[in-house]
mmCIF file of C-alpha atoms and ligand atoms in Angstrom:
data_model
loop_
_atom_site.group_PDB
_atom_site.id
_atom_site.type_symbol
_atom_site.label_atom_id
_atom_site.label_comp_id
_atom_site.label_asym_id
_atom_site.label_seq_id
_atom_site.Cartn_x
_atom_site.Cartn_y
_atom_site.Cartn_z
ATOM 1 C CA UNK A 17 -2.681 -4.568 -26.605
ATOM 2 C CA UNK A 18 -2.291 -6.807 -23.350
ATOM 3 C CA UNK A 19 -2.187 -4.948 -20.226
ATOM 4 C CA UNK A 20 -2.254 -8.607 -18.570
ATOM 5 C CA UNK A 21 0.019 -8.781 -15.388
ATOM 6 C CA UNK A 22 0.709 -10.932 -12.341
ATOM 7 C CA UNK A 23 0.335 -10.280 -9.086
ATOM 8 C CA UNK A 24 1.310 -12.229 -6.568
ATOM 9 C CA UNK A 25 0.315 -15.494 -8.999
ATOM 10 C CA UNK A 26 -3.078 -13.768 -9.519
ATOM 11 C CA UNK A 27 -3.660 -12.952 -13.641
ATOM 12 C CA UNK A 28 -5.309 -8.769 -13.575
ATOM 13 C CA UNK A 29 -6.171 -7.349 -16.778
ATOM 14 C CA UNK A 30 -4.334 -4.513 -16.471
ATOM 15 C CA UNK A 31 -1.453 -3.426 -13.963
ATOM 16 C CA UNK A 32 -3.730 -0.697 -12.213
ATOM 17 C CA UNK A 33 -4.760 -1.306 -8.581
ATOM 18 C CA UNK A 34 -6.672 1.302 -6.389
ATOM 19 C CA UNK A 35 -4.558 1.256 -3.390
ATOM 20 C CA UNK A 36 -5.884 1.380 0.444
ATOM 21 C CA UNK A 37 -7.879 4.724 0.799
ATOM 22 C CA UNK A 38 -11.667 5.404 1.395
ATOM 23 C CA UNK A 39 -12.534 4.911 -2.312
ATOM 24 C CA UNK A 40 -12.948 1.590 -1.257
ATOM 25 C CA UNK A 41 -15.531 2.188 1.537
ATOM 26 C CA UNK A 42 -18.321 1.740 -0.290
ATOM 27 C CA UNK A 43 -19.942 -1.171 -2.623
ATOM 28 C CA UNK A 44 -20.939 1.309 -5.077
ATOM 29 C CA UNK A 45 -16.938 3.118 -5.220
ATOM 30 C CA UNK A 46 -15.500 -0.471 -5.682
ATOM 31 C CA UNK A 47 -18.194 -0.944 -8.510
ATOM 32 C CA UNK A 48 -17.328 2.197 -10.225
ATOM 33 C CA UNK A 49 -13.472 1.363 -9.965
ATOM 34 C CA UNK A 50 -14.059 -1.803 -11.516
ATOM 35 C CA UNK A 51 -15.770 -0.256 -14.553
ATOM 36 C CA UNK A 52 -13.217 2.857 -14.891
ATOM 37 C CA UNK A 53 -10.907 -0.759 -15.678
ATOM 38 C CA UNK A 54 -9.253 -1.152 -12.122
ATOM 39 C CA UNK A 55 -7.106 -4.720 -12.421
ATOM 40 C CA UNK A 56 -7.539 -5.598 -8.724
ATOM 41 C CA UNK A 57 -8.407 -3.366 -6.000
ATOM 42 C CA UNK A 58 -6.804 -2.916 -2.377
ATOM 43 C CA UNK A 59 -9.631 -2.265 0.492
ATOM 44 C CA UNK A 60 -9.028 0.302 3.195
ATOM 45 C CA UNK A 61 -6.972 -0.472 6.090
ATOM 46 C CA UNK A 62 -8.696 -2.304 9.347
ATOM 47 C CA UNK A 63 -6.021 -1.043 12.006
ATOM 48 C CA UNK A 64 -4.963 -3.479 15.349
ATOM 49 C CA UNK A 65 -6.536 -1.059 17.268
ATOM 50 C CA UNK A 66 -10.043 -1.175 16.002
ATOM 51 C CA UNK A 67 -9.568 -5.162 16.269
ATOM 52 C CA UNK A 68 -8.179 -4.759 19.692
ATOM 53 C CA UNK A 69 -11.495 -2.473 20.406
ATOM 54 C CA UNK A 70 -13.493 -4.836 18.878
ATOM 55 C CA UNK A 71 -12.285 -7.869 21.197
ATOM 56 C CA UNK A 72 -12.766 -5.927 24.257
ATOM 57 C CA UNK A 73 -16.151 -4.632 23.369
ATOM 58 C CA UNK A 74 -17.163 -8.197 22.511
ATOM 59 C CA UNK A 75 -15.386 -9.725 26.002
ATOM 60 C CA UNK A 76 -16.952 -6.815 27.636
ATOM 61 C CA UNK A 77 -20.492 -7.946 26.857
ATOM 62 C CA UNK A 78 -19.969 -11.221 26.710
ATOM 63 C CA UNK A 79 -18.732 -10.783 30.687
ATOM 64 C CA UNK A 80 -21.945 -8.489 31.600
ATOM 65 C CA UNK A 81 -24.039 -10.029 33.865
ATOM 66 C CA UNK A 82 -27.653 -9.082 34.246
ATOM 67 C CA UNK A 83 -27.192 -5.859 36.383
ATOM 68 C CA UNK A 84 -24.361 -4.835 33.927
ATOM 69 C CA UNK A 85 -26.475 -5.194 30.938
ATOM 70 C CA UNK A 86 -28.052 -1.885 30.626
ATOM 71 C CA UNK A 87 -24.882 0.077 31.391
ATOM 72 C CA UNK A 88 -23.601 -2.171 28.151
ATOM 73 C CA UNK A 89 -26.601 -1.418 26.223
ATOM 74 C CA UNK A 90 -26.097 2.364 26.527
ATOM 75 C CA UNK A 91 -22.438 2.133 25.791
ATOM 76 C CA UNK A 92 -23.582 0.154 22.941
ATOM 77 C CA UNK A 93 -26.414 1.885 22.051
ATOM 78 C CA UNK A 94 -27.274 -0.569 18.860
ATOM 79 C CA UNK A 95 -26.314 -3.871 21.366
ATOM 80 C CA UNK A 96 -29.493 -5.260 18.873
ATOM 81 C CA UNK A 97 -27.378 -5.518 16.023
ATOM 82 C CA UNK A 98 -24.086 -5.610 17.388
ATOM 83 C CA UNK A 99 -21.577 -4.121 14.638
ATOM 84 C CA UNK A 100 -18.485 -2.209 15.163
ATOM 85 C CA UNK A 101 -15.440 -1.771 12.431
ATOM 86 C CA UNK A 102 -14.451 -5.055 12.195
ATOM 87 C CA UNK A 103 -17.567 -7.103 11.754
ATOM 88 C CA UNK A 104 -18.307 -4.601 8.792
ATOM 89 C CA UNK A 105 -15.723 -4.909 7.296
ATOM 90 C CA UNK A 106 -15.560 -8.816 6.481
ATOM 91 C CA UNK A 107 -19.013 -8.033 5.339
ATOM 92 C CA UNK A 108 -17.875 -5.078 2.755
ATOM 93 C CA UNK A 109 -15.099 -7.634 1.706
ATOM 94 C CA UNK A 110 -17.668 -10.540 0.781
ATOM 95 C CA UNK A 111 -20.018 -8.233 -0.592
ATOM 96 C CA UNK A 112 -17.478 -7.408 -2.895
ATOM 97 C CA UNK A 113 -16.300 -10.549 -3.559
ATOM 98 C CA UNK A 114 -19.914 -11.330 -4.808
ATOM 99 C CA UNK A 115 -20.715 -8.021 -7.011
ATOM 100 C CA UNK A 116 -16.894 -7.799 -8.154
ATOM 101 C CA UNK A 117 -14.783 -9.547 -10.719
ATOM 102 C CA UNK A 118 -11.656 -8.225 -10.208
ATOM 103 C CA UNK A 119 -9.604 -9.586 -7.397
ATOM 104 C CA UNK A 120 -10.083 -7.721 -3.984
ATOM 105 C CA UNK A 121 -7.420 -7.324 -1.387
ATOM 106 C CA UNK A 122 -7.824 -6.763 1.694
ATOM 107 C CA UNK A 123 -5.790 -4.469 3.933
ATOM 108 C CA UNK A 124 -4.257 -5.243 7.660
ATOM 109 C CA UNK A 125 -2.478 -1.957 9.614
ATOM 110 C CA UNK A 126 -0.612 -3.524 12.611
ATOM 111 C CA UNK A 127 2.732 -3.396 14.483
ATOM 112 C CA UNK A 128 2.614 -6.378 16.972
ATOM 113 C CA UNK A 129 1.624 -9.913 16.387
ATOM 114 C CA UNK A 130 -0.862 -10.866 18.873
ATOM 115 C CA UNK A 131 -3.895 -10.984 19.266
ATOM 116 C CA UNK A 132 -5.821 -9.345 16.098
ATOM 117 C CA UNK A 133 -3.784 -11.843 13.686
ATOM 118 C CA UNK A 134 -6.451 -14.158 13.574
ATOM 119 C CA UNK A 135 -8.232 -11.772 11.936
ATOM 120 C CA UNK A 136 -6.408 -12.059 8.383
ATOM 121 C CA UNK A 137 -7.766 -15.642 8.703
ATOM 122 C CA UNK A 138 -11.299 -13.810 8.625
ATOM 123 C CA UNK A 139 -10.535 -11.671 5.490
ATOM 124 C CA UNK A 140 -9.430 -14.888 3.659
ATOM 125 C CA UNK A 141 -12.924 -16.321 4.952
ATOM 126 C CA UNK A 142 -14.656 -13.239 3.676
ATOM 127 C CA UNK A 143 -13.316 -14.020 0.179
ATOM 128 C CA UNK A 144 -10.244 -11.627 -0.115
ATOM 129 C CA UNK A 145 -7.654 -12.977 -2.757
ATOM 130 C CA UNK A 146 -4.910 -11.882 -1.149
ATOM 131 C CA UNK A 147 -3.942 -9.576 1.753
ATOM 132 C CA UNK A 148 -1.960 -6.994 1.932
ATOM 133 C CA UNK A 149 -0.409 -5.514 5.354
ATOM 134 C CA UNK A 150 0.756 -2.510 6.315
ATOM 135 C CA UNK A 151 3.337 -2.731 8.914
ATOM 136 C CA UNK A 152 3.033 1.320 9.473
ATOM 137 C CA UNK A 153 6.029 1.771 12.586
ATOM 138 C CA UNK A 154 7.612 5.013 13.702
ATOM 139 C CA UNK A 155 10.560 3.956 15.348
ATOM 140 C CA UNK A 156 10.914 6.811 18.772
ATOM 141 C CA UNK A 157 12.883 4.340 21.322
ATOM 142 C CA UNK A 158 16.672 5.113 20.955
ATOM 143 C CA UNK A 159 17.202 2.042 22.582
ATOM 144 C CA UNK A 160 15.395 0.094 19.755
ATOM 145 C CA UNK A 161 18.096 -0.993 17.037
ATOM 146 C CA UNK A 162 17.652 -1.339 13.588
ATOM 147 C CA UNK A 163 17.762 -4.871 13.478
ATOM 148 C CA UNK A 164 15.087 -4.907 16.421
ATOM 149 C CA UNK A 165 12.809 -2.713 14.628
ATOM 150 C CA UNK A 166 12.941 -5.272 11.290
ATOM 151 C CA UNK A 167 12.562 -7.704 13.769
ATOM 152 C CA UNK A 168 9.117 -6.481 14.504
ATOM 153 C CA UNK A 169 7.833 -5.920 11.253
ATOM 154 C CA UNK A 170 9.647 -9.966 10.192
ATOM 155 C CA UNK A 171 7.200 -11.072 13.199
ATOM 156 C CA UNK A 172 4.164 -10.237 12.153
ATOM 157 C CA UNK A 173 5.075 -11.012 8.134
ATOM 158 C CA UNK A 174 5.643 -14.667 9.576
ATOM 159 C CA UNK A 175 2.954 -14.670 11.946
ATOM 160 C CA UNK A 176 0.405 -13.620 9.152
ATOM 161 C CA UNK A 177 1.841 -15.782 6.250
ATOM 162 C CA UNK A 178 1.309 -19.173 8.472
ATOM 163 C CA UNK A 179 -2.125 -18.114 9.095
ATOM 164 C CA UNK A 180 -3.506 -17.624 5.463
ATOM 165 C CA UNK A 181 -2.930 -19.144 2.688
ATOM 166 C CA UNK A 182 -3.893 -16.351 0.271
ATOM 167 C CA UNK A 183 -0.907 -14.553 -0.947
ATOM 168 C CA UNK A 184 0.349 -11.789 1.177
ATOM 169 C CA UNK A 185 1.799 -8.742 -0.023
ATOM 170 C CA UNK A 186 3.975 -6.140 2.677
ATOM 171 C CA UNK A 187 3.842 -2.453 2.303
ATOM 172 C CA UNK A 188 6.780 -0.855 3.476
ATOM 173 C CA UNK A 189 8.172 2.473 4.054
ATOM 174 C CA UNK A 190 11.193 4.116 2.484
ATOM 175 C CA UNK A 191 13.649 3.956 6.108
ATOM 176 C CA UNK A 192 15.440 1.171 6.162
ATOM 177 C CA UNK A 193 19.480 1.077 6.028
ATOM 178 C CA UNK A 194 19.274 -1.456 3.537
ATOM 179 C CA UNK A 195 15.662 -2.023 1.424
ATOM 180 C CA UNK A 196 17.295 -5.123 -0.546
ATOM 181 C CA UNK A 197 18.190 -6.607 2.535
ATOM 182 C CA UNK A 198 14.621 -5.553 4.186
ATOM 183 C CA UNK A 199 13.079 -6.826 1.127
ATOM 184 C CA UNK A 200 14.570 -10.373 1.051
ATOM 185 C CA UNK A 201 13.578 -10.771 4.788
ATOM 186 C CA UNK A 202 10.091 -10.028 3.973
ATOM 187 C CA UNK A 203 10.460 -12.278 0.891
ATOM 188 C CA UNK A 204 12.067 -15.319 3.444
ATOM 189 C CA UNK A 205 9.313 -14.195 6.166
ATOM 190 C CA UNK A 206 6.660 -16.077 3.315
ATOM 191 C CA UNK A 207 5.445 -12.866 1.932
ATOM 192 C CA UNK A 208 4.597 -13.415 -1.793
ATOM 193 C CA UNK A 209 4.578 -9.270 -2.781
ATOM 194 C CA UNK A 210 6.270 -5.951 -1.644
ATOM 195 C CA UNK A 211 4.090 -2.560 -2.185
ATOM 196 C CA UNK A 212 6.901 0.598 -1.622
ATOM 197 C CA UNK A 213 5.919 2.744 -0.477
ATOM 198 C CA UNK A 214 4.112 3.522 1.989
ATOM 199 C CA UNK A 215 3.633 7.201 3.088
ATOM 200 C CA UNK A 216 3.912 8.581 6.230
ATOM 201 C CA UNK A 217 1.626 11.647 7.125
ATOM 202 C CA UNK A 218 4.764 14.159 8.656
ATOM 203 C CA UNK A 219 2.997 16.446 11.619
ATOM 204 C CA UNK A 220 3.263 20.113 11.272
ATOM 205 C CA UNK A 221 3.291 23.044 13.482
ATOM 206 C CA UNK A 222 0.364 25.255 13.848
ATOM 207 C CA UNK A 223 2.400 28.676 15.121
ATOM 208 C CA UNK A 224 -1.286 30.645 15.793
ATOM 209 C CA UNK A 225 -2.286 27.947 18.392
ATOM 210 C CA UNK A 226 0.825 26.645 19.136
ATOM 211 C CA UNK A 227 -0.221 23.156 18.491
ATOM 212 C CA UNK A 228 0.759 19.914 16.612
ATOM 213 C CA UNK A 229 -1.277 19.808 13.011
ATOM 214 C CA UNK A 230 -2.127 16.772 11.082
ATOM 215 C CA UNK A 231 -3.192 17.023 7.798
ATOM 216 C CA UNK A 232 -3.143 14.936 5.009
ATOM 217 C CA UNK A 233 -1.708 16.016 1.845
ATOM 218 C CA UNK A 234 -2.274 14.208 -0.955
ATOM 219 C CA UNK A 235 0.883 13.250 -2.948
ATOM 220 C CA UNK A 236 2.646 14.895 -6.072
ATOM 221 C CA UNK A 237 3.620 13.319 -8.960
ATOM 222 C CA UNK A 238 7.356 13.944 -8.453
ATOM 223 C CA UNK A 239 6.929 11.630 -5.433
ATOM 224 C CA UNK A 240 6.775 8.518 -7.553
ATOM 225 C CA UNK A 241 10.519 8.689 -8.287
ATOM 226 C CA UNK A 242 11.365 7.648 -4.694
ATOM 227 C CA UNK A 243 9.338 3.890 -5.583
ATOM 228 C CA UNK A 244 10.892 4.112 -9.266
ATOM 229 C CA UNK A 245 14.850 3.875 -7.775
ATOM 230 C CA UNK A 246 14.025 0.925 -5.355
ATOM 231 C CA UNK A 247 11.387 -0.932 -8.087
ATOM 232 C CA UNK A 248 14.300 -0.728 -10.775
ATOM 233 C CA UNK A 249 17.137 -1.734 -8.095
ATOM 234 C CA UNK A 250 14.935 -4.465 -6.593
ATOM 235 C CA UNK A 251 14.011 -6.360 -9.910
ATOM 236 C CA UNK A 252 15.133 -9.439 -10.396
ATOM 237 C CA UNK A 253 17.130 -9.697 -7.032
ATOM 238 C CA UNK A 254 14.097 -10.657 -5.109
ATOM 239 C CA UNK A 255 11.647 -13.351 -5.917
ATOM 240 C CA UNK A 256 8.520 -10.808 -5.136
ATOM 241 C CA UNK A 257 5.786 -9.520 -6.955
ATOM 242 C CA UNK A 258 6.440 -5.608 -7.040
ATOM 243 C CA UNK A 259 4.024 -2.944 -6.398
ATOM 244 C CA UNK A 260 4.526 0.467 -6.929
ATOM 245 C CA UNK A 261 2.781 3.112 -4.594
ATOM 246 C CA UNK A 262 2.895 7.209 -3.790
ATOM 247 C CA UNK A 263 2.814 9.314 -6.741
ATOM 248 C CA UNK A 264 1.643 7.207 -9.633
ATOM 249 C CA UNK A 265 -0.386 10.338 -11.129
ATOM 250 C CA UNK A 266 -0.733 9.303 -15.005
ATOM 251 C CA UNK A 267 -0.582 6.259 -17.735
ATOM 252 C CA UNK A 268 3.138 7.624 -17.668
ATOM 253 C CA UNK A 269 4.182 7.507 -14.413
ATOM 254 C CA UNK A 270 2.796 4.099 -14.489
ATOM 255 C CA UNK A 271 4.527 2.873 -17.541
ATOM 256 C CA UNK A 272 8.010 4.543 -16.163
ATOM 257 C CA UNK A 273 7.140 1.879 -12.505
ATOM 258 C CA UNK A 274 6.612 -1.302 -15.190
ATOM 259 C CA UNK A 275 9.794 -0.284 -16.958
ATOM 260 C CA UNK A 276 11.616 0.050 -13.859
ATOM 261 C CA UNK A 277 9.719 -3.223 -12.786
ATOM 262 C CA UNK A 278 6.469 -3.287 -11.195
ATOM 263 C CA UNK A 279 3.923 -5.708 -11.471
ATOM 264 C CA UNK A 280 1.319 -3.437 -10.537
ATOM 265 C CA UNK A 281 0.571 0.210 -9.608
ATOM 266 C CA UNK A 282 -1.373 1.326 -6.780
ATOM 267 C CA UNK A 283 -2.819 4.618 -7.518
ATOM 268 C CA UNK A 284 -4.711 6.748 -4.740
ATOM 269 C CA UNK A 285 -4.327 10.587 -4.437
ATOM 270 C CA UNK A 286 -4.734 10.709 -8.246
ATOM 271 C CA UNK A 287 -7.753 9.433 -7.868
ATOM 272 C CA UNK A 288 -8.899 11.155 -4.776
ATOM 273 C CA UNK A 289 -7.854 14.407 -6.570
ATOM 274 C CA UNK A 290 -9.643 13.615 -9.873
ATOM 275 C CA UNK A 291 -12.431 11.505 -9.151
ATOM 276 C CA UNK A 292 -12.484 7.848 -10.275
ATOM 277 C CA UNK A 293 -12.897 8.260 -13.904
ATOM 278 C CA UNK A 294 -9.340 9.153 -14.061
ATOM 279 C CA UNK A 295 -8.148 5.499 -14.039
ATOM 280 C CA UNK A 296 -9.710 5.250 -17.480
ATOM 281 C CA UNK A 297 -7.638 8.052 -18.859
ATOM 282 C CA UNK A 298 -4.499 6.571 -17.130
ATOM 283 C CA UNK A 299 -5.354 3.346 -18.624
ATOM 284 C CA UNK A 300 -5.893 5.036 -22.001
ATOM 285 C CA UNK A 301 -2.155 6.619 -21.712
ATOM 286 C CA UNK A 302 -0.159 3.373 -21.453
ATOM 287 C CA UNK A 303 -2.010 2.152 -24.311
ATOM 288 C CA UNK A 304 -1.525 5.248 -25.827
ATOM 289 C CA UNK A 305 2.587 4.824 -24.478
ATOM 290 C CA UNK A 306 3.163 1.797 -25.399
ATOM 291 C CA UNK A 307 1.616 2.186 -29.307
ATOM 292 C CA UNK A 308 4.257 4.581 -29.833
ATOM 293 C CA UNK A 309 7.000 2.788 -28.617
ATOM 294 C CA UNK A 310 5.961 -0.383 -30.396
ATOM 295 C CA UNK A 311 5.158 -2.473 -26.688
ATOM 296 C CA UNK A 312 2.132 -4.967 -27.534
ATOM 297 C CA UNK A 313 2.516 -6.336 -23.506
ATOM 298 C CA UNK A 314 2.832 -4.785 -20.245
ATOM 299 C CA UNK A 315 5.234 -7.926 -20.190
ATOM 300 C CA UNK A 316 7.407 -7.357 -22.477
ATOM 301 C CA UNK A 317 8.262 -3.689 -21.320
ATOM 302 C CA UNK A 318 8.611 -5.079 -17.004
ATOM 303 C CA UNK A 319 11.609 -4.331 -16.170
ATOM 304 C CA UNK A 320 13.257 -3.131 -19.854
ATOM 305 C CA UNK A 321 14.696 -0.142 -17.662
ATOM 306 C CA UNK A 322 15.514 -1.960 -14.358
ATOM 307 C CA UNK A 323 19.120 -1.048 -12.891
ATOM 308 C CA UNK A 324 20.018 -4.565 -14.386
ATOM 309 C CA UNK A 325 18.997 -3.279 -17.796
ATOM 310 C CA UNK A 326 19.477 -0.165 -18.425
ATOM 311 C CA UNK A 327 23.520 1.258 -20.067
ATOM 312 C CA UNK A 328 23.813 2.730 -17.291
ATOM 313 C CA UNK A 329 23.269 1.585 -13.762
ATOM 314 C CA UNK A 330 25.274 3.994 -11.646
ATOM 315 C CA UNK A 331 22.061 6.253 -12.749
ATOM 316 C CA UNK A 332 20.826 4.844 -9.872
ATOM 317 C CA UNK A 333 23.484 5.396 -7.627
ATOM 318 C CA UNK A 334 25.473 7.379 -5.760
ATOM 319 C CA UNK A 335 27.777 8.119 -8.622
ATOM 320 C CA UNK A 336 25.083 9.586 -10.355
ATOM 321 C CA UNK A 337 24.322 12.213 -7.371
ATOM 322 C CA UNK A 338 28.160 13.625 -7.306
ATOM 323 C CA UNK A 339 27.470 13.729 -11.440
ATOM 324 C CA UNK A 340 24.404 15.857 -10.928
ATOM 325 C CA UNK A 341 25.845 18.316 -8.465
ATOM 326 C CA UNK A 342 28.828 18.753 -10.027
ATOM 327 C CA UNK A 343 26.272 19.431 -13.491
ATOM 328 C CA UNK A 344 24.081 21.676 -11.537
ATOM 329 C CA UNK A 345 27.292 23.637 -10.419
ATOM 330 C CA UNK A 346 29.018 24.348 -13.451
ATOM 331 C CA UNK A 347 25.400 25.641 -14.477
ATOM 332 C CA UNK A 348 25.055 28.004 -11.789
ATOM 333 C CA UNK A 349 28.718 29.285 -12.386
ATOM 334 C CA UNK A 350 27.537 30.408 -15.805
ATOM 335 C CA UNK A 351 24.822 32.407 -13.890
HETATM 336 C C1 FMN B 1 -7.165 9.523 2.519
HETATM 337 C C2 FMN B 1 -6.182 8.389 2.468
HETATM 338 C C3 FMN B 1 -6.435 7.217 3.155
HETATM 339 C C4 FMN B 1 -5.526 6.165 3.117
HETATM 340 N N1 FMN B 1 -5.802 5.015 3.803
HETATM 341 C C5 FMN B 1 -4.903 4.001 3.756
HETATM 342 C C6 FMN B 1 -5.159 2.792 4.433
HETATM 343 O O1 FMN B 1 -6.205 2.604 5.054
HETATM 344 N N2 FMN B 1 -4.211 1.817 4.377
HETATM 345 C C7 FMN B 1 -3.053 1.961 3.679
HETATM 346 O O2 FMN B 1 -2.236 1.038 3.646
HETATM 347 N N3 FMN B 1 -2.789 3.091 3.017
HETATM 348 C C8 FMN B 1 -3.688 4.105 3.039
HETATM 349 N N4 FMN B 1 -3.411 5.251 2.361
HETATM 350 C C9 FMN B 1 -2.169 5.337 1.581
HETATM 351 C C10 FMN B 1 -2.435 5.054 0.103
HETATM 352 O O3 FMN B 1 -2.921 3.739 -0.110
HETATM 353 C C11 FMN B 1 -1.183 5.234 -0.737
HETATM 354 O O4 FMN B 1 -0.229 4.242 -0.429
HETATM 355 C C12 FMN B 1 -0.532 6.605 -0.537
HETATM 356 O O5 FMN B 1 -1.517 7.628 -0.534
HETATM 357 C C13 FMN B 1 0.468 6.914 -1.639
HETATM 358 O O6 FMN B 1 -0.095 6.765 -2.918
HETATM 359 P P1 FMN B 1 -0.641 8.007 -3.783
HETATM 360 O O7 FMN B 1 0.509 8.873 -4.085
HETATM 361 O O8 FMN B 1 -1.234 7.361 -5.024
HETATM 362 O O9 FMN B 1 -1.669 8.694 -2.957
HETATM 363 C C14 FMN B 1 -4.322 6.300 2.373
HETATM 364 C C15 FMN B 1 -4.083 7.491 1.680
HETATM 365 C C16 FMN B 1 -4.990 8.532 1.711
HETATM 366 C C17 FMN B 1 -4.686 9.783 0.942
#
């Protein structure tokens, strides 16, 4: 059976890529993913604001004359061995770039492009094959347009893409007018992949304390239709690697993203949920899938139920919503 895929012109042995979460905090988690047959692995997030804190802390001290020193040294308490976020984190990345041999990706959370940019020059330094950033933007400002939000995100695509030379793959949300459009301005922006989607954490009421709750729920299986529509409409109209991401549960959800047209899929909460052995069994599924359906590549079955492909393409559009209703209707008559 070959599971062989590529990503972003990088050759994985298998489609399945731990996506950004804290399974990837630790040398020993990355190790274990590897052997439960991860193809790549995406680090954790290092967010613009823990650069940002970095730079000031490090201008801060730098600045500090003598008198100023000991104030600095209890802010800092470990001023010996200097190390916030950041620093770490280039070290985690080339420490797995040395005990790994699966490609590792590292992850950039930002909204504006100054300033912390540089920084993806670092994580291709550190050894990262490729980058992956996570433009993660909740539009508030009614006077911000649509075309001024993509704007933003285009921005720091294009100020990222001239700074590395490692591929770089976007992760989007799902709230655009038009994710084709979005997609091929990420694509002309110089980014080589497009992970959808990304998944906002939605507040929540607390009505004891009368307070704003966040809490993080890990997804549902269900969720992974939401990436299956846009993978399957997106294939073959953009010239990006696709990767899918929220809801990818089992070895079937993952071989329903390939069919639709994904080059990888990014698996988290299942994994969170179930512990890291799970990726085996999911691994063990597609096999499993694909022997019964006669598939000896991951290749061959990429897109084999894309919108392009498939008898019927409306399925994916709105005709196919006024069908359903109108199904679910005449059920409901009958009681
Ligand atoms: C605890 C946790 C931490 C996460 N951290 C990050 C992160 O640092 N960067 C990122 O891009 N996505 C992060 N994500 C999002 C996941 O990578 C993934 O895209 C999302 O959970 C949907 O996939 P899933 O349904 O497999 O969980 C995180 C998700 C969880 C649950």
């Amino acid at each position: 059976m070959d599971l062989t895929t590529t990503y972003m012109g990088i050759k994985l042995r298998n489609p399945f890529v731990p996506s950004a979460s804290p399974l990837s905090q630790r040398l020993d988690d990355l190790r274990r993913l590897e052997d439960a047959g991860a193809g790549a692995v995406v680090m954790f997030s290092i967010f613009e604001e823990q650069i940002h804190h970095d730079m000031e802390a490090l201008d801060h001290l730098l600045s500090a004359g003598a008198e100023s020193y000991a104030e600095a040294r209890s802010y800092f308490p470990d001023i010996g061995e200097y190390q916030v976020g950041p620093t770490q984190y280039l070290d985690l990345i080339h420490q797995a770039r040395q005990s790994l041999s699966i490609p590792v990706i590292g992850s950039l959370n930002g909204v504006s492009h100054e300033g912390w940019i540089t920084y993806a020059k670092q994580i291709e330094e550190a050894g990262a094959h490729a980058l992956e950033l996570n433009v993660y933007y909740i539009a508030t400002d009614p006077a911000k347009s649509g075309v001024e939000v993509e704007q933003l995100y285009l921005d720091v695509i294009s100020a990222v893409t001239a700074t590395v030379r490692i591929p770089v793959a976007v992760k989007i949300g799902p709230f655009f007018s038009s994710i084709p459009h979005m997609a091929r301005q990420v694509e002309q922006a110089g980014a080589r992949g497009l992970v959808m989607f990304n998944r906002f954490y939605q507040p929540d009421f607390d009505l004891d304390e009368m307070e704003v709750r966040s809490d993080l729920q890990l997804s549902t299986a269900w969720e992974m239709r939401l990436p299956l529509r846009w993978i399957a409409i997106l294939f073959g109209r953009v010239n990006l690697s696709l990767a899918a991401t929220t809801g990818v549960h089992s070895g079937l959800d993952a071989a329903k993203l390939i069919l639709a047209g994904a080059d990888v899929v990014q698996v988290c909460s299942a994994l969170l949920r179930n512990g890291i052995g799970h990726l085996r069994t999911m691994i063990q599924e597609l096999e499993a899938w694909m022997t019964s359906k006669d598939y000896d590549s991951v290749g061959q079955m990429r897109g084999a139920m894309s919108q392009r492909a498939v008898a019927n393409p409306a399925a994916f559009e709105r005709a196919n919503y006024i069908r359903i209703l109108e199904e679910y209707k005449a059920k409901y008559a009958l009681g």
